[in-house]
Short mmCIF file of C-alpha atoms (C1' of nucleotides) in Angstrom, two decimals:
data_model
loop_
_atom_site.label_atom_id
_atom_site.label_comp_id
_atom_site.label_asym_id
_atom_site.label_seq_id
_atom_site.Cartn_x
_atom_site.Cartn_y
_atom_site.Cartn_z
CA UNK N 298 4.49 63.61 -203.22
CA UNK N 299 2.57 66.70 -204.00
CA UNK N 300 -0.50 66.12 -206.12
CA UNK N 301 -1.62 69.48 -207.43
CA UNK N 302 -2.99 70.83 -210.67
CA UNK N 303 0.59 71.77 -211.48
CA UNK N 304 1.56 68.15 -211.98
CA UNK N 305 -1.76 67.41 -213.65
CA UNK N 306 -1.26 70.24 -216.13
CA UNK N 307 2.18 68.93 -216.94
CA UNK N 308 0.93 65.40 -217.54
CA UNK N 309 -1.97 66.63 -219.68
CA UNK N 310 0.37 68.76 -221.75
CA UNK N 311 2.83 65.91 -222.19
CA UNK N 312 0.01 63.60 -223.24
CA UNK N 313 -0.99 66.26 -225.73
CA UNK N 314 2.50 66.26 -227.23
CA UNK N 315 2.49 62.48 -227.32
CA UNK N 316 -0.81 62.46 -229.18
CA UNK N 317 0.56 64.81 -231.84
CA UNK N 318 3.24 62.39 -232.95
CA UNK N 319 6.98 61.91 -232.69
CA UNK N 320 9.36 64.84 -233.00
CA UNK N 321 6.75 67.13 -234.48
CA UNK N 322 7.15 70.61 -233.00
CA UNK N 323 3.95 71.53 -231.19
CA UNK N 324 3.36 75.16 -230.26
CA UNK N 325 2.46 75.78 -226.63
CA UNK N 326 -0.29 78.11 -227.77
CA UNK N 327 -2.01 75.12 -229.35
CA UNK N 328 -1.56 73.04 -226.22
CA UNK N 329 -2.92 75.92 -224.16
CA UNK N 330 -6.04 76.04 -226.28
CA UNK N 331 -6.64 72.31 -226.30
CA UNK N 332 -5.97 71.81 -222.60
CA UNK N 333 -7.43 75.03 -221.29
CA UNK N 334 -4.24 76.13 -219.56
CA UNK N 335 -2.82 79.64 -219.67
CA UNK N 336 0.04 79.98 -222.15
CA UNK N 337 2.43 81.72 -219.78
CA UNK N 338 1.88 79.12 -217.11
CA UNK N 339 2.58 76.39 -219.64
CA UNK N 340 5.81 78.16 -220.54
CA UNK N 341 6.96 77.96 -216.93
CA UNK N 342 6.14 74.27 -216.75
CA UNK N 343 7.90 73.47 -220.00
CA UNK N 344 11.00 75.34 -218.90
CA UNK N 345 11.25 72.75 -216.13
CA UNK N 346 10.35 69.85 -218.38
CA UNK N 347 13.09 70.90 -220.74
CA UNK N 348 15.59 71.33 -217.92
CA UNK N 349 14.80 67.75 -216.92
CA UNK N 350 15.46 66.52 -220.44
CA UNK N 351 11.92 65.31 -221.12
CA UNK N 352 11.30 67.64 -224.07
CA UNK N 353 13.26 69.51 -226.68
CA UNK N 354 12.28 72.68 -228.45
CA UNK N 355 12.76 74.82 -231.54
CA UNK N 356 12.27 78.57 -231.54
CA UNK N 357 10.76 80.81 -234.10
CA UNK N 358 7.88 80.30 -236.50
CA UNK N 359 6.90 76.66 -236.91
CA UNK N 360 8.76 76.01 -233.69
CA UNK N 361 7.48 74.24 -230.61
CA UNK N 362 8.15 71.39 -228.21
CA UNK N 363 8.37 67.64 -228.73
CA UNK N 364 9.06 64.60 -226.62
CA UNK N 365 12.66 63.41 -226.43
CA UNK N 366 11.69 59.77 -225.78
CA UNK N 367 8.89 57.50 -226.94
CA UNK N 368 5.67 57.75 -224.91
CA UNK N 369 6.23 54.18 -223.71
CA UNK N 370 9.49 55.29 -222.08
CA UNK N 371 8.15 58.34 -220.28
CA UNK N 372 6.81 57.57 -216.85
CA UNK N 373 4.33 59.83 -215.09
CA UNK N 374 6.59 60.00 -212.06
CA UNK N 375 9.27 61.63 -214.22
CA UNK N 376 6.89 64.35 -215.33
CA UNK N 377 5.63 65.18 -211.88
CA UNK N 378 9.11 65.10 -210.40
CA UNK N 379 10.23 67.58 -213.06
CA UNK N 380 7.65 70.24 -212.20
CA UNK N 381 7.02 69.58 -208.50
CA UNK N 382 10.61 68.99 -207.38
CA UNK N 383 9.80 67.94 -203.81
CA UNK N 384 8.84 64.35 -202.99
CA UNK N 385 9.04 64.25 -199.19
CA UNK N 386 6.03 62.68 -197.49
CA UNK N 387 7.25 62.08 -193.96
CA UNK N 388 6.59 64.54 -191.17
CA UNK N 389 10.17 64.22 -190.05
CA UNK N 390 12.27 67.15 -191.17
CA UNK N 391 15.02 66.56 -193.66
CA UNK N 392 13.93 63.01 -194.29
CA UNK N 393 16.15 62.01 -191.42
CA UNK N 394 14.91 59.93 -188.53
CA UNK N 395 16.53 62.47 -186.26
CA UNK N 396 13.68 64.80 -187.07
CA UNK N 397 11.39 62.69 -184.92
CA UNK N 398 13.07 64.17 -181.85
CA UNK N 399 12.51 61.14 -179.68
CA UNK N 400 8.75 61.50 -179.42
CA UNK N 401 7.01 58.17 -179.73
CA UNK N 402 3.83 58.52 -181.74
CA UNK N 403 5.28 60.66 -184.48
CA UNK N 404 7.97 58.09 -185.09
CA UNK N 405 5.27 55.44 -185.26
CA UNK N 406 3.56 57.23 -188.13
CA UNK N 407 6.90 57.68 -189.86
CA UNK N 408 6.66 54.21 -191.38
CA UNK N 409 3.16 54.95 -192.61
CA UNK N 410 4.03 58.05 -194.63
CA UNK N 411 7.17 56.43 -195.83
CA UNK N 412 5.24 53.50 -197.18
CA UNK N 413 2.52 55.69 -198.65
CA UNK N 414 5.11 57.69 -200.52
CA UNK N 415 6.55 54.47 -201.84
CA UNK N 416 3.08 53.33 -202.87
CA UNK N 417 2.44 56.50 -204.87
CA UNK N 418 5.84 56.40 -206.46
CA UNK N 419 5.44 52.77 -207.48
CA UNK N 420 2.16 53.59 -209.12
CA UNK N 421 3.36 56.65 -210.99
CA UNK N 422 6.46 54.78 -212.06
CA UNK N 423 4.37 51.93 -213.41
CA UNK N 424 2.33 54.17 -215.73
CA UNK N 425 3.76 55.53 -218.98
CA UNK N 426 2.42 58.19 -221.29
CA UNK N 427 1.58 55.44 -223.72
CA UNK N 428 -0.51 53.67 -221.08
CA UNK N 429 -2.54 56.85 -220.77
CA UNK N 430 -3.02 57.28 -224.51
CA UNK N 431 -4.11 53.66 -224.84
CA UNK N 432 -6.28 53.77 -221.71
CA UNK N 433 -4.50 50.93 -219.95
CA UNK N 434 -4.55 52.56 -216.55
CA UNK N 435 -7.71 51.33 -214.88
CA UNK N 436 -7.40 48.32 -212.60
CA UNK N 437 -3.79 48.86 -211.60
CA UNK N 438 -4.48 49.81 -208.00
CA UNK N 439 -3.42 47.13 -205.52
CA UNK N 440 -1.95 46.71 -202.08
CA UNK N 441 -0.37 43.90 -200.09
CA UNK N 442 -1.97 42.68 -196.90
CA UNK N 443 -0.38 44.04 -193.73
CA UNK N 444 2.90 42.52 -192.93
CA UNK N 445 2.20 38.81 -192.53
CA UNK N 446 3.68 37.61 -195.82
CA UNK N 447 7.28 36.84 -196.58
CA UNK N 448 9.30 39.82 -197.77
CA UNK N 449 10.18 38.00 -201.01
CA UNK N 450 6.60 38.22 -202.17
CA UNK N 451 6.60 41.98 -202.10
CA UNK N 452 6.15 43.58 -205.47
CA UNK N 453 7.54 46.89 -204.45
CA UNK N 454 10.60 48.30 -206.03
CA UNK N 455 12.97 50.35 -203.98
CA UNK N 456 11.79 53.76 -205.09
CA UNK N 457 14.29 56.12 -206.66
CA UNK N 458 15.10 58.07 -203.53
CA UNK K 178 -6.09 63.11 -201.93
CA UNK K 179 -4.31 65.87 -200.11
CA UNK K 180 -1.31 64.76 -198.13
CA UNK K 181 -0.42 67.59 -195.81
CA UNK K 182 0.73 67.93 -192.23
CA UNK K 183 -2.91 68.43 -191.36
CA UNK K 184 -3.72 64.79 -192.01
CA UNK K 185 -0.42 63.71 -190.50
CA UNK K 186 -1.11 65.63 -187.30
CA UNK K 187 -4.53 64.02 -187.08
CA UNK K 188 -3.12 60.52 -187.49
CA UNK K 189 -0.37 61.17 -184.95
CA UNK K 190 -2.87 62.50 -182.45
CA UNK K 191 -5.21 59.55 -182.98
CA UNK K 192 -2.31 57.16 -182.53
CA UNK K 193 -1.54 59.01 -179.32
CA UNK K 194 -5.08 58.42 -178.06
CA UNK K 195 -4.88 54.78 -179.08
CA UNK K 196 -1.65 54.35 -177.16
CA UNK K 197 -3.23 55.77 -174.00
CA UNK K 198 -5.81 53.01 -173.76
CA UNK K 199 -9.53 52.49 -174.34
CA UNK K 200 -12.08 55.11 -173.30
CA UNK K 201 -9.65 56.98 -171.12
CA UNK K 202 -10.19 60.75 -171.50
CA UNK K 203 -6.97 62.30 -172.80
CA UNK K 204 -6.59 66.07 -172.59
CA UNK K 205 -5.55 67.74 -175.83
CA UNK K 206 -2.96 69.75 -173.92
CA UNK K 207 -1.16 66.47 -173.20
CA UNK K 208 -1.38 65.37 -176.81
CA UNK K 209 -0.09 68.78 -177.89
CA UNK K 210 2.94 68.39 -175.66
CA UNK K 211 3.74 64.82 -176.67
CA UNK K 212 3.24 65.39 -180.39
CA UNK K 213 4.60 68.91 -180.63
CA UNK K 214 1.44 70.35 -182.16
CA UNK K 215 -0.12 73.64 -181.09
CA UNK K 216 -3.12 73.16 -178.80
CA UNK K 217 -5.43 75.48 -180.72
CA UNK K 218 -4.68 73.74 -183.98
CA UNK K 219 -5.37 70.36 -182.38
CA UNK K 220 -8.71 71.67 -181.18
CA UNK K 221 -9.70 72.47 -184.74
CA UNK K 222 -8.71 69.03 -185.92
CA UNK K 223 -10.55 67.27 -183.12
CA UNK K 224 -13.70 69.26 -183.79
CA UNK K 225 -13.71 67.59 -187.20
CA UNK K 226 -12.76 64.19 -185.85
CA UNK K 227 -15.66 64.40 -183.43
CA UNK K 228 -18.07 65.52 -186.12
CA UNK K 229 -17.05 62.43 -188.08
CA UNK K 230 -17.78 60.20 -185.11
CA UNK K 231 -14.21 58.97 -184.65
CA UNK K 232 -13.81 60.35 -181.11
CA UNK K 233 -15.98 61.31 -178.17
CA UNK K 234 -15.24 63.89 -175.53
CA UNK K 235 -15.98 65.02 -171.99
CA UNK K 236 -15.66 68.62 -170.86
CA UNK K 237 -14.41 70.03 -167.63
CA UNK K 238 -11.60 68.94 -165.36
CA UNK K 239 -10.43 65.38 -166.00
CA UNK K 240 -12.13 65.64 -169.38
CA UNK K 241 -10.62 64.90 -172.75
CA UNK K 242 -11.03 62.85 -175.90
CA UNK K 243 -11.08 59.10 -176.50
CA UNK K 244 -11.52 56.78 -179.46
CA UNK K 245 -15.03 55.55 -180.16
CA UNK K 246 -13.84 52.31 -181.78
CA UNK K 247 -10.97 49.92 -181.21
CA UNK K 248 -7.69 50.85 -182.95
CA UNK K 249 -8.03 47.78 -185.17
CA UNK K 250 -11.31 49.19 -186.51
CA UNK K 251 -10.08 52.68 -187.27
CA UNK K 252 -8.62 53.03 -190.72
CA UNK K 253 -6.21 55.81 -191.62
CA UNK K 254 -8.38 56.78 -194.56
CA UNK K 255 -11.19 57.63 -192.14
CA UNK K 256 -8.96 59.97 -190.17
CA UNK K 257 -7.61 61.83 -193.16
CA UNK K 258 -11.04 62.07 -194.75
CA UNK K 259 -12.34 63.61 -191.53
CA UNK K 260 -9.83 66.48 -191.42
CA UNK K 261 -9.03 67.01 -195.09
CA UNK K 262 -12.58 66.70 -196.37
CA UNK K 263 -11.67 66.76 -200.04
CA UNK K 264 -10.54 63.60 -201.78
CA UNK K 265 -10.85 64.70 -205.38
CA UNK K 266 -7.84 63.88 -207.48
CA UNK K 267 -9.22 64.38 -210.96
CA UNK K 268 -8.75 67.64 -212.80
CA UNK K 269 -12.38 67.55 -213.86
CA UNK K 270 -14.51 69.93 -211.83
CA UNK K 271 -17.13 68.52 -209.53
CA UNK K 272 -16.00 64.97 -210.07
CA UNK K 273 -18.32 64.92 -213.05
CA UNK K 274 -17.16 63.83 -216.46
CA UNK K 275 -18.82 66.97 -217.79
CA UNK K 276 -15.91 68.94 -216.40
CA UNK K 277 -13.73 67.55 -219.15
CA UNK K 278 -15.50 69.86 -221.61
CA UNK K 279 -14.93 67.66 -224.58
CA UNK K 280 -11.19 68.18 -224.76
CA UNK K 281 -9.41 64.95 -225.52
CA UNK K 282 -6.18 64.78 -223.56
CA UNK K 283 -7.59 65.95 -220.27
CA UNK K 284 -10.16 63.19 -220.43
CA UNK K 285 -7.32 60.77 -221.09
CA UNK K 286 -5.60 61.72 -217.87
CA UNK K 287 -8.89 61.46 -216.05
CA UNK K 288 -8.44 57.70 -215.68
CA UNK K 289 -4.94 58.22 -214.32
CA UNK K 290 -5.89 60.49 -211.42
CA UNK K 291 -8.94 58.43 -210.79
CA UNK K 292 -6.85 55.31 -210.45
CA UNK K 293 -4.20 57.06 -208.38
CA UNK K 294 -6.86 58.23 -205.97
CA UNK K 295 -8.13 54.69 -205.78
CA UNK K 296 -4.60 53.44 -205.15
CA UNK K 297 -4.09 55.83 -202.25
CA UNK K 298 -7.48 55.08 -200.83
CA UNK K 299 -6.93 51.34 -201.01
CA UNK K 300 -3.68 51.75 -199.16
CA UNK K 301 -5.00 54.03 -196.44
CA UNK K 302 -8.03 51.79 -196.04
CA UNK K 303 -5.83 48.75 -195.58
CA UNK K 304 -3.96 50.29 -192.64
CA UNK K 305 -5.54 50.58 -189.18
CA UNK K 306 -4.37 52.49 -186.14
CA UNK K 307 -3.45 49.17 -184.60
CA UNK K 308 -1.21 48.37 -187.58
CA UNK K 309 0.66 51.59 -186.87
CA UNK K 310 1.06 50.89 -183.17
CA UNK K 311 2.33 47.41 -183.93
CA UNK K 312 4.52 48.56 -186.81
CA UNK K 313 2.95 46.31 -189.43
CA UNK K 314 2.98 48.89 -192.19
CA UNK K 315 6.18 48.32 -194.14
CA UNK K 316 6.02 46.19 -197.24
CA UNK K 317 2.41 46.86 -198.14
CA UNK K 318 3.05 48.93 -201.24
CA UNK K 319 2.20 47.16 -204.50
CA UNK K 320 0.69 47.70 -207.92
CA UNK K 321 -0.83 45.58 -210.66
CA UNK K 322 0.65 45.47 -214.13
CA UNK K 323 -1.07 47.73 -216.68
CA UNK K 324 -4.24 46.46 -218.18
CA UNK K 325 -4.01 43.21 -220.13
CA UNK K 326 -1.60 43.54 -222.99
CA UNK K 327 1.20 41.61 -224.53
CA UNK K 328 4.15 41.88 -222.19
CA UNK K 329 6.92 43.96 -223.63
CA UNK K 330 10.50 44.42 -222.62
CA UNK K 331 9.76 47.36 -220.41
CA UNK K 332 10.07 46.92 -216.67
CA UNK K 333 6.98 48.19 -214.92
CA UNK K 334 7.55 47.07 -211.41
CA UNK K 335 11.26 46.99 -210.99
CA UNK K 336 13.51 44.05 -210.31
CA UNK K 337 10.93 42.11 -208.32
CA UNK K 338 9.13 41.05 -211.48
"C1'" DT W 45 -15.68 79.41 -156.14
"C1'" DA W 46 -11.58 78.16 -158.59
"C1'" DC W 47 -9.74 75.46 -161.91
"C1'" DT W 48 -9.60 72.68 -165.83
"C1'" DT W 49 -10.97 71.37 -170.11
"C1'" DG W 50 -13.71 71.34 -174.35
"C1'" DC W 51 -15.92 74.44 -177.65
"C1'" DC W 52 -16.29 78.30 -181.01
"C1'" DG W 53 -15.26 81.89 -184.38
"C1'" DA W 54 -12.58 85.30 -186.22
"C1'" DC W 55 -8.20 86.62 -187.51
"C1'" DT W 56 -3.22 86.45 -189.24
"C1'" DG W 57 1.26 85.13 -191.28
"C1'" DA W 58 3.54 82.39 -194.47
"C1'" DA W 59 3.87 79.70 -198.33
"C1'" DT W 60 2.48 78.10 -202.67
"C1'" DT W 61 -0.13 77.96 -206.75
"C1'" DA W 62 -1.70 79.93 -210.76
"C1'" DA W 63 -1.55 83.48 -213.63
"C1'" DT W 64 -0.20 88.01 -215.61
"C1'" DT W 65 2.69 91.35 -217.73
"C1'" DG W 66 6.22 93.04 -220.56
"C1'" DG W 67 9.64 92.22 -222.81
"C1'" DA W 68 13.89 89.86 -225.57
"C1'" DT W 69 15.58 86.61 -229.02
"C1'" DA W 70 15.21 83.37 -232.71
"C1'" DT W 71 13.06 81.45 -237.05
"C1'" DG W 72 10.55 80.71 -241.32
"C1'" DG W 73 7.88 82.49 -244.91
"C1'" DA W 74 5.55 86.39 -247.68
"C1'" DT T 268 13.76 92.47 -245.67
"C1'" DC T 269 9.83 92.61 -242.85
"C1'" DC T 270 6.68 90.35 -240.01
"C1'" DA T 271 4.07 86.97 -237.69
"C1'" DT T 272 5.02 83.31 -234.86
"C1'" DA T 273 7.50 81.07 -231.44
"C1'" DT T 274 10.49 80.10 -227.52
"C1'" DC T 275 12.71 82.25 -223.71
"C1'" DC T 276 13.15 85.18 -219.43
"C1'" DA T 277 12.21 87.86 -215.17
"C1'" DA T 278 9.37 90.21 -212.15
"C1'" DT T 279 4.97 90.89 -210.21
"C1'" DT T 280 0.36 89.74 -208.58
"C1'" DA T 281 -3.96 87.52 -207.25
"C1'" DA T 282 -5.95 83.79 -204.99
"C1'" DT T 283 -5.84 79.99 -202.19
"C1'" DT T 284 -4.60 77.14 -198.51
"C1'" DC T 285 -2.07 75.77 -194.60
"C1'" DA T 286 -0.79 76.42 -190.06
"C1'" DG T 287 -1.18 78.82 -186.16
"C1'" DT T 288 -2.97 82.54 -182.93
"C1'" DC T 289 -6.15 84.90 -179.96
"C1'" DG T 290 -9.96 85.82 -176.97
"C1'" DG T 291 -13.79 84.38 -174.92
"C1'" DC T 292 -17.58 81.22 -173.52
"C1'" DA T 293 -19.63 76.70 -171.70
"C1'" DA T 294 -19.42 72.81 -168.97
"C1'" DG T 295 -17.75 69.81 -165.54
"C1'" DT T 296 -14.98 68.67 -161.13
"C1'" DA T 297 -12.86 69.43 -156.66
#
DNA sequence: TACTTGCCGACTGAATTAATTGGATATGGA
DNA sequence: TCCATATCCAATTAATTCAGTCGGCAAGTA
């Protein structure tokens, strides 16, 4: 999972829309001012957000963008996936185990990056736009102890993949 | 937290040292061969690892690098911090809240990136080199439910809830 | 001495991010 | 109808970072 300002901009902008109310067209120029992001760059991001079905738009004067779903139903992972496309975290090419090429240590770390990617995805899937607006995010970080417990106790969900 | 091949290379190389035994000098040229990483690039990484006190070295023939501590006492977070230096995940400059400049929505997302960084750090701190060698990594991913609130119908953590 | 290895700094190619520029098309209101 | 305001669209650029290269020097061993 890439964690760049690109994804952060997108989340900030989406939170901005959410704060402005339901199905009210919000002009990107306003968002740009409030969030301190260049208008043209926002346009590129929203083209992707729209392509992913997260927002709708109206052209012309009094036009703008608005959220398709309620903030409670928009997960942060959806937003970042829309603008950052690539989710791969393992060193192995193509996500296939074949990429490890038979070397030992790299295959050992394979599990690590795999699990880290899952960890990040679980987190970003657990947080909605509404959680952000209502400041319910702090204190969510957690991790299971290494491998001694029964698999049934795991809280992890099989990430989208 | 940056998650690039840089950190992955470093972890792979450290796992390689760990697998070779305690305080045995391992030449980087051997590590480069086994892990498929360019020697010169490895040298740069190990300069940082040494500066951080994770490895020691001996020059000359039969020289090489070895781990200062036991694999069980070396956490992945230490390795990545050593080579990637920067851990900042918030959009706010300098890690200071002042970077938010009074805009509302960016400050809202501040908590999110803060917590995500904490999540990643908790995970990478919970895993040691020994865990990797003994393949105890899978199943550690987890997350707490969002901050105390009346439970609604939404599924935060997937089917396991 | 010859060889191996760590050490050091400057440089380069490739990729990506972030942003810019210059338009075209649609819409509502004066 | 005209015009300001918007989304839309494509191409280009500037800056950054990653990943890797290159050449040479220092130190230790046989």
